[in-house]
Amino acid sequence: MPAIALIGAQWGDEGKGKATDLLGSSVTHVVRYQGGNNAGHTVVTPDGQKYALHLIPSGILTPNCTPVIANGVVVDPHVLVDEMQGLAERGVDVNRIKLSADAHLIMPYHIAIDKVSERYLGKAKIGTTGRGIGPCYQDKIARIGVRVQDLLDPSILTQKVESALELKNQILTKIYNRKALDPQQVVDETLEVGAQLQPLIADTRLLLNEAHERGEWILLEGSQGTLLDVDHGTYPYVTSSSPTSGGAAAGSGLGPRAIERSIGILKAYTTRVGSGPFPTELFDDKGEYLRKQGGEVGVTTGRDRRCGWFDAVIARYAARVNSLTDFFLTKLDVLSSLETVPICVAYEVDGKRLDEMPMTQTDFHHAKPVYEEMPGWFEDITHCRTFDELPENAQRYVRRLEELSGARISAIGVGPGREENVLVHELV
Ligand code: IMP
């Protein structure tokens, strides 16, 4: 059976939690393969309970499903333990979680440096979530990171923390004028919280490959989105990992050929949190309308999301770099009651029309959207369960997005509830 990757096709916050949850009952494993607690997934269970998950895969809410935090994730052990406790208090069995021995740990100095370095950048700041994600990945690449398996060997952990802090403390005190961290205290606190994680530690690469060989269905749950990918996104205004389908292989240890289906999660309009270019961004009452109607406030940071019209150039780009087989279009209901709904079909840069992503960030910064206006609809669509039940203009809008976006639209979210979807083609 194939592994299925669910990938954010825009700048994150596309509604991946809902799609993961929808597929979760058909799969045996739900895997986080990159990012950390910079992500935020909201899932509503059949009994109407709402859960905001940051680090633990959404599969935790599906009985008989194994949630896996794989090697590509960066894990703040305190956040993981807190999130587990919160779920356990609500009766969720958290002992099913498998945590890769190779995942990297976010240490207190990563969080301290993330926050101060953003302040230091001033106007040029990235607008990170301040969770230590970037500094942790920096240490991973610099080969001085601390991994989950180091929790099993206190002497190695001590050596690594001491040597990392020799440099980090210089940076914190001499460049940023902050207090130095005490290595022993960092080690003690890490081991204390780590003791609660020890039973979860596993060789997740082997576990996933064996499940795949047995013919089980595996769901690879991306966080953030294609345009936040460190290679394929709007660098430097990106996250430090690879949310794209290539990253799903590297971050889980499943080979690329195991991933037969890649589903892009695509909001019916566009949002972005943090800094960076966003051609279709709206600064008027229409932007405010999308923010209010769509509840566009970050699950993790509580920041207002920037809002704009649908951008088909980005959707096409996402379809290509992820080899998308399908799209799950979310939040179509948010657009109900607009006179017209514009779609960005191309850009204009220095007087020239560009149908695909510009090669340089400079051009992307200057890109002006070329819009096509679609007639809107006023009906409430939350009760629609088949494509034919959608108002004619909503159908036209979806069909046009599909023509422009490079993969078929297989599911459509028409409301926040887990049942509020239109299934056009089977996803599993
Ligand atoms: P970092 O991932 O905290 O380093 O933040 C880097 C950029 O990615 C910032 O613009 C964040 O706002 C953005 N970002 C990180 N995680 C998410 C997410 O889950 N949704 C949307 N944007 C995100």
GROMACS .gro file of C-alpha atoms and ligand atoms in nm:
model
  451
    1MET     CA    1   0.000   0.000   0.000
    2PRO     CA    2   0.125   0.349  -0.067
    3ALA     CA    3   0.229   0.613   0.176
    4ILE     CA    4   0.027   0.930   0.127
    5ALA     CA    5   0.179   1.273   0.185
    6LEU     CA    6  -0.040   1.567   0.285
    7ILE     CA    7   0.137   1.886   0.193
    8GLY     CA    8   0.051   2.250   0.253
    9ALA     CA    9   0.031   2.403  -0.095
   10GLN     CA   10   0.058   2.768   0.015
   11TRP     CA   11   0.218   2.937   0.320
   12GLY     CA   12   0.082   2.702   0.584
   13ASP     CA   13  -0.245   2.711   0.778
   14GLU     CA   14  -0.434   2.559   0.484
   15GLY     CA   15  -0.641   2.333   0.710
   16LYS     CA   16  -0.420   2.024   0.702
   17GLY     CA   17  -0.545   1.903   1.041
   18LYS     CA   18  -0.891   1.847   0.901
   19ALA     CA   19  -0.762   1.655   0.600
   20THR     CA   20  -0.532   1.444   0.817
   21ASP     CA   21  -0.818   1.370   1.047
   22LEU     CA   22  -1.043   1.272   0.756
   23LEU     CA   23  -0.784   1.022   0.628
   24GLY     CA   24  -0.667   0.915   0.973
   25SER     CA   25  -0.929   0.644   1.013
   26SER     CA   26  -0.804   0.466   0.698
   27VAL     CA   27  -0.435   0.456   0.790
   28THR     CA   28  -0.229   0.275   1.052
   29HIS     CA   29   0.035   0.545   1.104
   30VAL     CA   30   0.024   0.925   1.096
   31VAL     CA   31   0.372   1.074   1.074
   32ARG     CA   32   0.511   1.421   1.137
   33TYR     CA   33   0.829   1.445   0.928
   34GLN     CA   34   0.951   1.805   0.967
   35GLY     CA   35   0.907   2.121   1.167
   36GLY     CA   36   0.820   2.125   1.533
   37ASN     CA   37   0.588   2.316   1.761
   38ASN     CA   38   0.586   2.609   1.518
   39ALA     CA   39   0.294   2.421   1.363
   40GLY     CA   40  -0.062   2.426   1.487
   41HIS     CA   41  -0.336   2.188   1.376
   42THR     CA   42  -0.692   2.222   1.494
   43VAL     CA   43  -0.894   1.902   1.487
   44VAL     CA   44  -1.263   1.865   1.574
   45THR     CA   45  -1.354   1.507   1.679
   46PRO     CA   46  -1.693   1.337   1.610
   47ASP     CA   47  -1.820   1.432   1.957
   48GLY     CA   48  -1.753   1.797   1.873
   49GLN     CA   49  -1.440   1.833   2.088
   50LYS     CA   50  -1.177   2.071   1.958
   51TYR     CA   51  -0.806   1.995   1.992
   52ALA     CA   52  -0.516   2.226   1.902
   53LEU     CA   53  -0.209   2.013   1.835
   54HIS     CA   54   0.138   2.156   1.784
   55LEU     CA   55   0.377   1.866   1.786
   56ILE     CA   56   0.183   1.544   1.819
   57PRO     CA   57   0.045   1.408   1.489
   58SER     CA   58  -0.332   1.437   1.445
   59GLY     CA   59  -0.349   1.054   1.433
   60ILE     CA   60  -0.341   1.061   1.814
   61LEU     CA   61  -0.717   1.127   1.803
   62THR     CA   62  -0.787   0.818   1.591
   63PRO     CA   63  -0.802   0.494   1.788
   64ASN     CA   64  -0.574   0.215   1.655
   65CYS     CA   65  -0.355   0.463   1.472
   66THR     CA   66   0.012   0.501   1.566
   67PRO     CA   67   0.127   0.864   1.577
   68VAL     CA   68   0.494   0.893   1.477
   69ILE     CA   69   0.728   1.186   1.535
   70ALA     CA   70   0.996   1.101   1.281
   71ASN     CA   71   1.363   1.190   1.239
   72GLY     CA   72   1.306   1.516   1.049
   73VAL     CA   73   1.114   1.681   1.333
   74VAL     CA   74   1.268   1.911   1.594
   75VAL     CA   75   1.124   1.834   1.935
   76ASP     CA   76   1.094   2.063   2.235
   77PRO     CA   77   1.073   1.800   2.509
   78HIS     CA   78   0.885   2.032   2.747
   79VAL     CA   79   0.622   2.107   2.484
   80LEU     CA   80   0.583   1.739   2.398
   81VAL     CA   81   0.535   1.641   2.762
   82ASP     CA   82   0.286   1.927   2.819
   83GLU     CA   83   0.090   1.835   2.507
   84MET     CA   84   0.083   1.468   2.613
   85GLN     CA   85  -0.039   1.563   2.960
   86GLY     CA   86  -0.314   1.784   2.816
   87LEU     CA   87  -0.435   1.499   2.593
   88ALA     CA   88  -0.407   1.237   2.869
   89GLU     CA   89  -0.625   1.454   3.094
   90ARG     CA   90  -0.892   1.441   2.824
   91GLY     CA   91  -0.870   1.061   2.814
   92VAL     CA   92  -0.646   1.019   2.507
   93ASP     CA   93  -0.397   0.728   2.516
   94VAL     CA   94  -0.064   0.903   2.456
   95ASN     CA   95   0.154   0.596   2.514
   96ARG     CA   96   0.098   0.498   2.148
   97ILE     CA   97   0.327   0.779   2.030
   98LYS     CA   98   0.656   0.672   1.871
   99LEU     CA   99   0.940   0.923   1.888
  100SER     CA  100   1.240   0.887   1.657
  101ALA     CA  101   1.575   0.840   1.832
  102ASP     CA  102   1.721   1.057   1.553
  103ALA     CA  103   1.493   1.359   1.593
  104HIS     CA  104   1.673   1.667   1.721
  105LEU     CA  105   1.589   1.833   2.051
  106ILE     CA  106   1.510   2.201   2.079
  107MET     CA  107   1.722   2.321   2.371
  108PRO     CA  108   1.663   2.633   2.585
  109TYR     CA  109   1.948   2.812   2.407
  110HIS     CA  110   1.777   2.762   2.071
  111ILE     CA  111   1.467   2.940   2.198
  112ALA     CA  112   1.671   3.220   2.357
  113ILE     CA  113   1.868   3.276   2.035
  114ASP     CA  114   1.556   3.260   1.812
  115LYS     CA  115   1.393   3.539   2.012
  116VAL     CA  116   1.693   3.771   2.044
  117SER     CA  117   1.814   3.726   1.689
  118GLU     CA  118   1.472   3.827   1.556
  119ARG     CA  119   1.483   4.143   1.767
  120TYR     CA  120   1.835   4.210   1.641
  121LEU     CA  121   1.720   4.185   1.279
  122GLY     CA  122   1.470   4.468   1.337
  123LYS     CA  123   1.284   4.547   1.017
  124ALA     CA  124   1.447   4.255   0.836
  125LYS     CA  125   1.306   4.003   1.083
  126ILE     CA  126   1.157   3.680   0.949
  127GLY     CA  127   0.867   3.684   1.191
  128THR     CA  128   0.951   3.338   1.326
  129THR     CA  129   0.729   3.171   1.581
  130GLY     CA  130   1.007   3.216   1.838
  131ARG     CA  131   1.007   2.845   1.927
  132GLY     CA  132   1.375   2.782   1.855
  133ILE     CA  133   1.303   2.598   1.530
  134GLY     CA  134   1.564   2.774   1.309
  135PRO     CA  135   1.851   2.763   1.564
  136CYS     CA  136   1.783   2.392   1.628
  137TYR     CA  137   1.799   2.309   1.255
  138GLN     CA  138   2.114   2.524   1.228
  139ASP     CA  139   2.283   2.303   1.489
  140LYS     CA  140   2.159   1.991   1.310
  141ILE     CA  141   2.327   2.101   0.987
  142ALA     CA  142   2.636   2.221   1.175
  143ARG     CA  143   2.649   1.871   1.330
  144ILE     CA  144   2.643   1.996   1.687
  145GLY     CA  145   2.276   1.913   1.757
  146VAL     CA  146   2.139   1.716   2.051
  147ARG     CA  147   1.922   1.422   1.951
  148VAL     CA  148   1.646   1.230   2.124
  149GLN     CA  149   1.880   0.930   2.163
  150ASP     CA  150   2.113   1.145   2.373
  151LEU     CA  151   1.848   1.133   2.645
  152LEU     CA  152   1.951   0.769   2.686
  153ASP     CA  153   2.316   0.857   2.753
  154PRO     CA  154   2.364   1.133   3.013
  155SER     CA  155   2.741   1.154   2.962
  156ILE     CA  156   2.705   1.219   2.586
  157LEU     CA  157   2.426   1.467   2.655
  158THR     CA  158   2.646   1.652   2.905
  159GLN     CA  159   2.938   1.664   2.661
  160LYS     CA  160   2.718   1.798   2.381
  161VAL     CA  161   2.547   2.062   2.595
  162GLU     CA  162   2.877   2.178   2.744
  163SER     CA  163   3.043   2.213   2.409
  164ALA     CA  164   2.739   2.382   2.249
  165LEU     CA  165   2.710   2.629   2.536
  166GLU     CA  166   3.075   2.730   2.512
  167LEU     CA  167   2.985   2.901   2.187
  168LYS     CA  168   2.616   2.984   2.252
  169ASN     CA  169   2.696   3.159   2.579
  170GLN     CA  170   2.948   3.380   2.400
  171ILE     CA  171   2.680   3.468   2.147
  172LEU     CA  172   2.415   3.530   2.412
  173THR     CA  173   2.634   3.743   2.640
  174LYS     CA  174   2.867   3.923   2.399
  175ILE     CA  175   2.643   3.985   2.100
  176TYR     CA  176   2.296   3.995   2.247
  177ASN     CA  177   2.375   4.114   2.598
  178ARG     CA  178   2.181   3.830   2.761
  179LYS     CA  179   2.258   3.604   3.056
  180ALA     CA  180   2.467   3.291   3.004
  181LEU     CA  181   2.296   2.954   3.057
  182ASP     CA  182   2.435   2.706   3.308
  183PRO     CA  183   2.525   2.378   3.128
  184GLN     CA  184   2.454   2.158   3.429
  185GLN     CA  185   2.111   2.313   3.479
  186VAL     CA  186   2.028   2.264   3.111
  187VAL     CA  187   2.138   1.898   3.128
  188ASP     CA  188   1.945   1.831   3.450
  189GLU     CA  189   1.624   1.987   3.320
  190THR     CA  190   1.655   1.803   2.988
  191LEU     CA  191   1.710   1.466   3.158
  192GLU     CA  192   1.421   1.526   3.396
  193VAL     CA  193   1.170   1.598   3.122
  194GLY     CA  194   1.336   1.342   2.895
  195ALA     CA  195   1.269   1.064   3.143
  196GLN     CA  196   0.900   1.093   3.056
  197LEU     CA  197   0.979   1.053   2.686
  198GLN     CA  198   1.205   0.749   2.713
  199PRO     CA  199   0.927   0.489   2.675
  200LEU     CA  200   0.829   0.646   2.341
  201ILE     CA  201   1.173   0.638   2.178
  202ALA     CA  202   1.188   0.408   1.876
  203ASP     CA  203   1.363   0.337   1.546
  204THR     CA  204   1.080   0.499   1.352
  205ARG     CA  205   1.258   0.453   1.017
  206LEU     CA  206   1.249   0.076   1.060
  207LEU     CA  207   0.900   0.079   1.207
  208LEU     CA  208   0.760   0.274   0.911
  209ASN     CA  209   0.939   0.067   0.647
  210GLU     CA  210   0.816  -0.254   0.807
  211ALA     CA  211   0.461  -0.120   0.816
  212HIS     CA  212   0.495  -0.027   0.448
  213GLU     CA  213   0.626  -0.376   0.363
  214ARG     CA  214   0.327  -0.528   0.544
  215GLY     CA  215   0.103  -0.328   0.311
  216GLU     CA  216  -0.026  -0.083   0.570
  217TRP     CA  217  -0.131   0.273   0.486
  218ILE     CA  218   0.091   0.549   0.617
  219LEU     CA  219  -0.001   0.916   0.622
  220LEU     CA  220   0.283   1.168   0.614
  221GLU     CA  221   0.149   1.486   0.767
  222GLY     CA  222   0.331   1.797   0.649
  223SER     CA  223   0.329   2.114   0.853
  224GLN     CA  224   0.382   2.472   0.727
  225GLY     CA  225   0.362   2.479   0.346
  226THR     CA  226   0.541   2.464   0.013
  227LEU     CA  227   0.614   2.839   0.002
  228LEU     CA  228   0.775   2.813   0.347
  229ASP     CA  229   1.012   2.535   0.236
  230VAL     CA  230   1.377   2.628   0.293
  231ASP     CA  231   1.463   2.530  -0.067
  232HIS     CA  232   1.146   2.595  -0.262
  233GLY     CA  233   0.986   2.874  -0.059
  234THR     CA  234   1.021   3.249  -0.051
  235TYR     CA  235   1.369   3.243   0.102
  236PRO     CA  236   1.475   3.392   0.344
  237TYR     CA  237   1.114   3.428   0.466
  238VAL     CA  238   1.075   3.056   0.515
  239THR     CA  239   1.095   2.796   0.786
  240SER     CA  240   1.416   2.594   0.828
  241SER     CA  241   1.288   2.256   0.709
  242SER     CA  242   1.137   2.093   0.400
  243PRO     CA  243   0.758   2.064   0.417
  244THR     CA  244   0.748   1.950   0.051
  245SER     CA  245   0.706   1.586  -0.057
  246GLY     CA  246   1.083   1.542  -0.098
  247GLY     CA  247   1.114   1.639   0.267
  248ALA     CA  248   0.855   1.376   0.355
  249ALA     CA  249   1.094   1.103   0.235
  250ALA     CA  250   1.404   1.251   0.399
  251GLY     CA  251   1.221   1.333   0.720
  252SER     CA  252   1.066   0.989   0.766
  253GLY     CA  253   1.318   0.746   0.617
  254LEU     CA  254   1.063   0.605   0.372
  255GLY     CA  255   1.204   0.603   0.020
  256PRO     CA  256   1.048   0.844  -0.235
  257ARG     CA  257   0.889   0.554  -0.428
  258ALA     CA  258   0.691   0.458  -0.119
  259ILE     CA  259   0.500   0.787  -0.150
  260GLU     CA  260   0.256   0.717  -0.429
  261ARG     CA  261   0.009   0.989  -0.352
  262SER     CA  262   0.073   1.350  -0.258
  263ILE     CA  263  -0.230   1.557  -0.167
  264GLY     CA  264  -0.187   1.934  -0.163
  265ILE     CA  265  -0.396   2.120   0.091
  266LEU     CA  266  -0.509   2.441  -0.069
  267LYS     CA  267  -0.719   2.714   0.089
  268ALA     CA  268  -0.982   2.868  -0.139
  269TYR     CA  269  -0.803   3.199  -0.077
  270THR     CA  270  -0.452   3.272   0.055
  271THR     CA  271  -0.308   3.353   0.398
  272ARG     CA  272   0.038   3.409   0.536
  273VAL     CA  273   0.181   3.466   0.885
  274GLY     CA  274   0.509   3.646   0.942
  275SER     CA  275   0.710   3.855   0.697
  276GLY     CA  276   0.777   3.807   0.328
  277PRO     CA  277   0.627   3.872  -0.014
  278PHE     CA  278   0.261   3.790  -0.080
  279PRO     CA  279   0.140   3.917  -0.419
  280THR     CA  280  -0.237   3.882  -0.366
  281GLU     CA  281  -0.239   4.029  -0.013
  282LEU     CA  282  -0.537   4.257   0.056
  283PHE     CA  283  -0.513   4.569   0.270
  284ASP     CA  284  -0.879   4.668   0.244
  285ASP     CA  285  -1.216   4.561   0.382
  286LYS     CA  286  -1.209   4.247   0.165
  287GLY     CA  287  -0.894   4.132   0.348
  288GLU     CA  288  -1.068   4.206   0.677
  289TYR     CA  289  -1.371   4.009   0.557
  290LEU     CA  290  -1.155   3.701   0.482
  291ARG     CA  291  -0.978   3.732   0.819
  292LYS     CA  292  -1.307   3.755   1.010
  293GLN     CA  293  -1.506   3.498   0.812
  294GLY     CA  294  -1.213   3.255   0.801
  295GLY     CA  295  -1.110   3.303   1.164
  296GLU     CA  296  -0.761   3.374   1.039
  297VAL     CA  297  -0.565   3.390   1.361
  298GLY     CA  298  -0.259   3.168   1.416
  299VAL     CA  299  -0.318   2.857   1.631
  300THR     CA  300   0.040   2.871   1.760
  301THR     CA  301   0.119   3.240   1.791
  302GLY     CA  302  -0.225   3.406   1.807
  303ARG     CA  303  -0.104   3.648   1.536
  304ASP     CA  304  -0.354   3.777   1.279
  305ARG     CA  305  -0.290   3.611   0.945
  306ARG     CA  306  -0.237   3.826   0.635
  307CYS     CA  307  -0.517   3.749   0.386
  308GLY     CA  308  -0.554   3.768   0.008
  309TRP     CA  309  -0.718   3.616  -0.298
  310PHE     CA  310  -0.641   3.274  -0.442
  311ASP     CA  311  -0.311   3.262  -0.628
  312ALA     CA  312  -0.308   3.000  -0.906
  313VAL     CA  313   0.060   3.060  -0.987
  314ILE     CA  314   0.149   2.935  -0.640
  315ALA     CA  315  -0.090   2.641  -0.663
  316ARG     CA  316   0.067   2.532  -0.996
  317TYR     CA  317   0.411   2.568  -0.845
  318ALA     CA  318   0.310   2.352  -0.547
  319ALA     CA  319   0.162   2.090  -0.780
  320ARG     CA  320   0.497   2.068  -0.960
  321VAL     CA  321   0.747   2.066  -0.677
  322ASN     CA  322   0.546   1.811  -0.480
  323SER     CA  323   0.427   1.596  -0.775
  324LEU     CA  324   0.078   1.645  -0.638
  325THR     CA  325  -0.179   1.389  -0.741
  326ASP     CA  326  -0.476   1.569  -0.581
  327PHE     CA  327  -0.579   1.886  -0.405
  328PHE     CA  328  -0.799   1.915  -0.096
  329LEU     CA  329  -0.956   2.259  -0.129
  330THR     CA  330  -1.042   2.400   0.215
  331LYS     CA  331  -1.263   2.680   0.349
  332LEU     CA  332  -1.472   2.733   0.035
  333ASP     CA  333  -1.760   2.840   0.265
  334VAL     CA  334  -1.561   3.148   0.371
  335LEU     CA  335  -1.614   3.293   0.023
  336SER     CA  336  -1.994   3.265   0.032
  337SER     CA  337  -2.156   3.609   0.009
  338LEU     CA  338  -1.905   3.789  -0.210
  339GLU     CA  339  -2.033   3.963  -0.524
  340THR     CA  340  -1.729   3.852  -0.724
  341VAL     CA  341  -1.430   3.636  -0.636
  342PRO     CA  342  -1.101   3.728  -0.803
  343ILE     CA  343  -0.843   3.461  -0.891
  344CYS     CA  344  -0.481   3.552  -0.957
  345VAL     CA  345  -0.396   3.368  -1.280
  346ALA     CA  346  -0.053   3.519  -1.353
  347TYR     CA  347   0.180   3.801  -1.243
  348GLU     CA  348   0.296   4.117  -1.406
  349VAL     CA  349   0.658   4.206  -1.342
  350ASP     CA  350   0.808   4.521  -1.494
  351GLY     CA  351   0.531   4.533  -1.751
  352LYS     CA  352   0.576   4.169  -1.857
  353ARG     CA  353   0.328   3.889  -1.790
  354LEU     CA  354   0.469   3.586  -1.604
  355ASP     CA  355   0.260   3.271  -1.595
  356GLU     CA  356   0.492   3.083  -1.358
  357MET     CA  357   0.686   3.166  -1.041
  358PRO     CA  358   0.952   3.427  -1.114
  359MET     CA  359   1.307   3.296  -1.099
  360THR     CA  360   1.426   3.558  -0.849
  361GLN     CA  361   1.291   3.682  -0.518
  362THR     CA  362   1.335   4.039  -0.640
  363ASP     CA  363   1.086   3.973  -0.918
  364PHE     CA  364   0.854   3.793  -0.679
  365HIS     CA  365   0.862   4.098  -0.449
  366HIS     CA  366   0.758   4.315  -0.744
  367ALA     CA  367   0.500   4.074  -0.885
  368LYS     CA  368   0.157   4.230  -0.938
  369PRO     CA  369  -0.136   3.988  -0.961
  370VAL     CA  370  -0.325   3.955  -1.288
  371TYR     CA  371  -0.683   3.884  -1.180
  372GLU     CA  372  -0.973   3.705  -1.341
  373GLU     CA  373  -1.307   3.789  -1.177
  374MET     CA  374  -1.547   3.504  -1.106
  375PRO     CA  375  -1.912   3.560  -1.015
  376GLY     CA  376  -1.975   3.489  -0.646
  377TRP     CA  377  -2.253   3.303  -0.462
  378PHE     CA  378  -2.461   3.388  -0.156
  379GLU     CA  379  -2.597   3.051  -0.047
  380ASP     CA  380  -2.482   2.876   0.270
  381ILE     CA  381  -2.283   2.576   0.144
  382THR     CA  382  -2.201   2.408   0.474
  383HIS     CA  383  -2.473   2.143   0.422
  384CYS     CA  384  -2.349   2.044   0.071
  385ARG     CA  385  -2.201   1.695   0.052
  386THR     CA  386  -2.178   1.641  -0.325
  387PHE     CA  387  -2.029   1.862  -0.592
  388ASP     CA  388  -2.368   1.898  -0.764
  389GLU     CA  389  -2.524   2.040  -0.446
  390LEU     CA  390  -2.286   2.338  -0.455
  391PRO     CA  391  -2.431   2.658  -0.605
  392GLU     CA  392  -2.350   2.689  -0.974
  393ASN     CA  393  -2.109   2.978  -0.924
  394ALA     CA  394  -1.924   2.791  -0.649
  395GLN     CA  395  -1.891   2.495  -0.889
  396ARG     CA  396  -1.757   2.731  -1.159
  397TYR     CA  397  -1.505   2.876  -0.914
  398VAL     CA  398  -1.378   2.529  -0.813
  399ARG     CA  399  -1.361   2.408  -1.174
  400ARG     CA  400  -1.160   2.716  -1.273
  401LEU     CA  401  -0.918   2.663  -0.983
  402GLU     CA  402  -0.873   2.305  -1.095
  403GLU     CA  403  -0.802   2.408  -1.456
  404LEU     CA  404  -0.543   2.658  -1.336
  405SER     CA  405  -0.378   2.461  -1.058
  406GLY     CA  406  -0.233   2.149  -1.219
  407ALA     CA  407  -0.397   1.868  -1.019
  408ARG     CA  408  -0.752   1.748  -0.969
  409ILE     CA  409  -0.952   1.879  -0.673
  410SER     CA  410  -1.061   1.564  -0.493
  411ALA     CA  411  -1.215   1.707  -0.177
  412ILE     CA  412  -1.364   2.040  -0.074
  413GLY     CA  413  -1.403   2.171   0.280
  414VAL     CA  414  -1.736   2.352   0.319
  415GLY     CA  415  -1.732   2.415   0.694
  416PRO     CA  416  -1.520   2.368   1.005
  417GLY     CA  417  -1.689   2.044   1.121
  418ARG     CA  418  -1.520   1.714   1.034
  419GLU     CA  419  -1.823   1.602   0.829
  420GLU     CA  420  -1.846   1.930   0.639
  421ASN     CA  421  -1.673   1.815   0.321
  422VAL     CA  422  -1.759   1.741  -0.039
  423LEU     CA  423  -1.576   1.433  -0.163
  424VAL     CA  424  -1.526   1.447  -0.540
  425HIS     CA  425  -1.279   1.155  -0.576
  426GLU     CA  426  -1.184   0.892  -0.316
  427LEU     CA  427  -0.873   0.997  -0.126
  428VAL     CA  428  -0.771   0.651  -0.002
  429IMP     P1  429   0.984   2.944   1.216
  429IMP     O1  430   0.932   2.819   1.153
  429IMP     O2  431   0.934   2.962   1.358
  429IMP     O3  432   1.132   2.955   1.205
  429IMP     O4  433   0.922   3.068   1.134
  429IMP     C1  434   0.963   3.093   0.999
  429IMP     C2  435   0.845   3.142   0.916
  429IMP     O5  436   0.752   3.037   0.898
  429IMP     C3  437   0.765   3.258   0.979
  429IMP     O6  438   0.718   3.341   0.875
  429IMP     C4  439   0.647   3.188   1.044
  429IMP     O7  440   0.535   3.271   1.058
  429IMP     C5  441   0.623   3.078   0.942
  429IMP     N1  442   0.558   2.959   1.001
  429IMP     C6  443   0.613   2.867   1.079
  429IMP     N2  444   0.524   2.772   1.113
  429IMP     C7  445   0.408   2.805   1.053
  429IMP     C8  446   0.279   2.743   1.045
  429IMP     O8  447   0.251   2.637   1.101
  429IMP     N3  448   0.187   2.810   0.971
  429IMP     C9  449   0.214   2.925   0.905
  429IMP     N4  450   0.332   2.985   0.908
  429IMP    C10  451   0.430   2.926   0.981
   0.00000   0.00000   0.00000
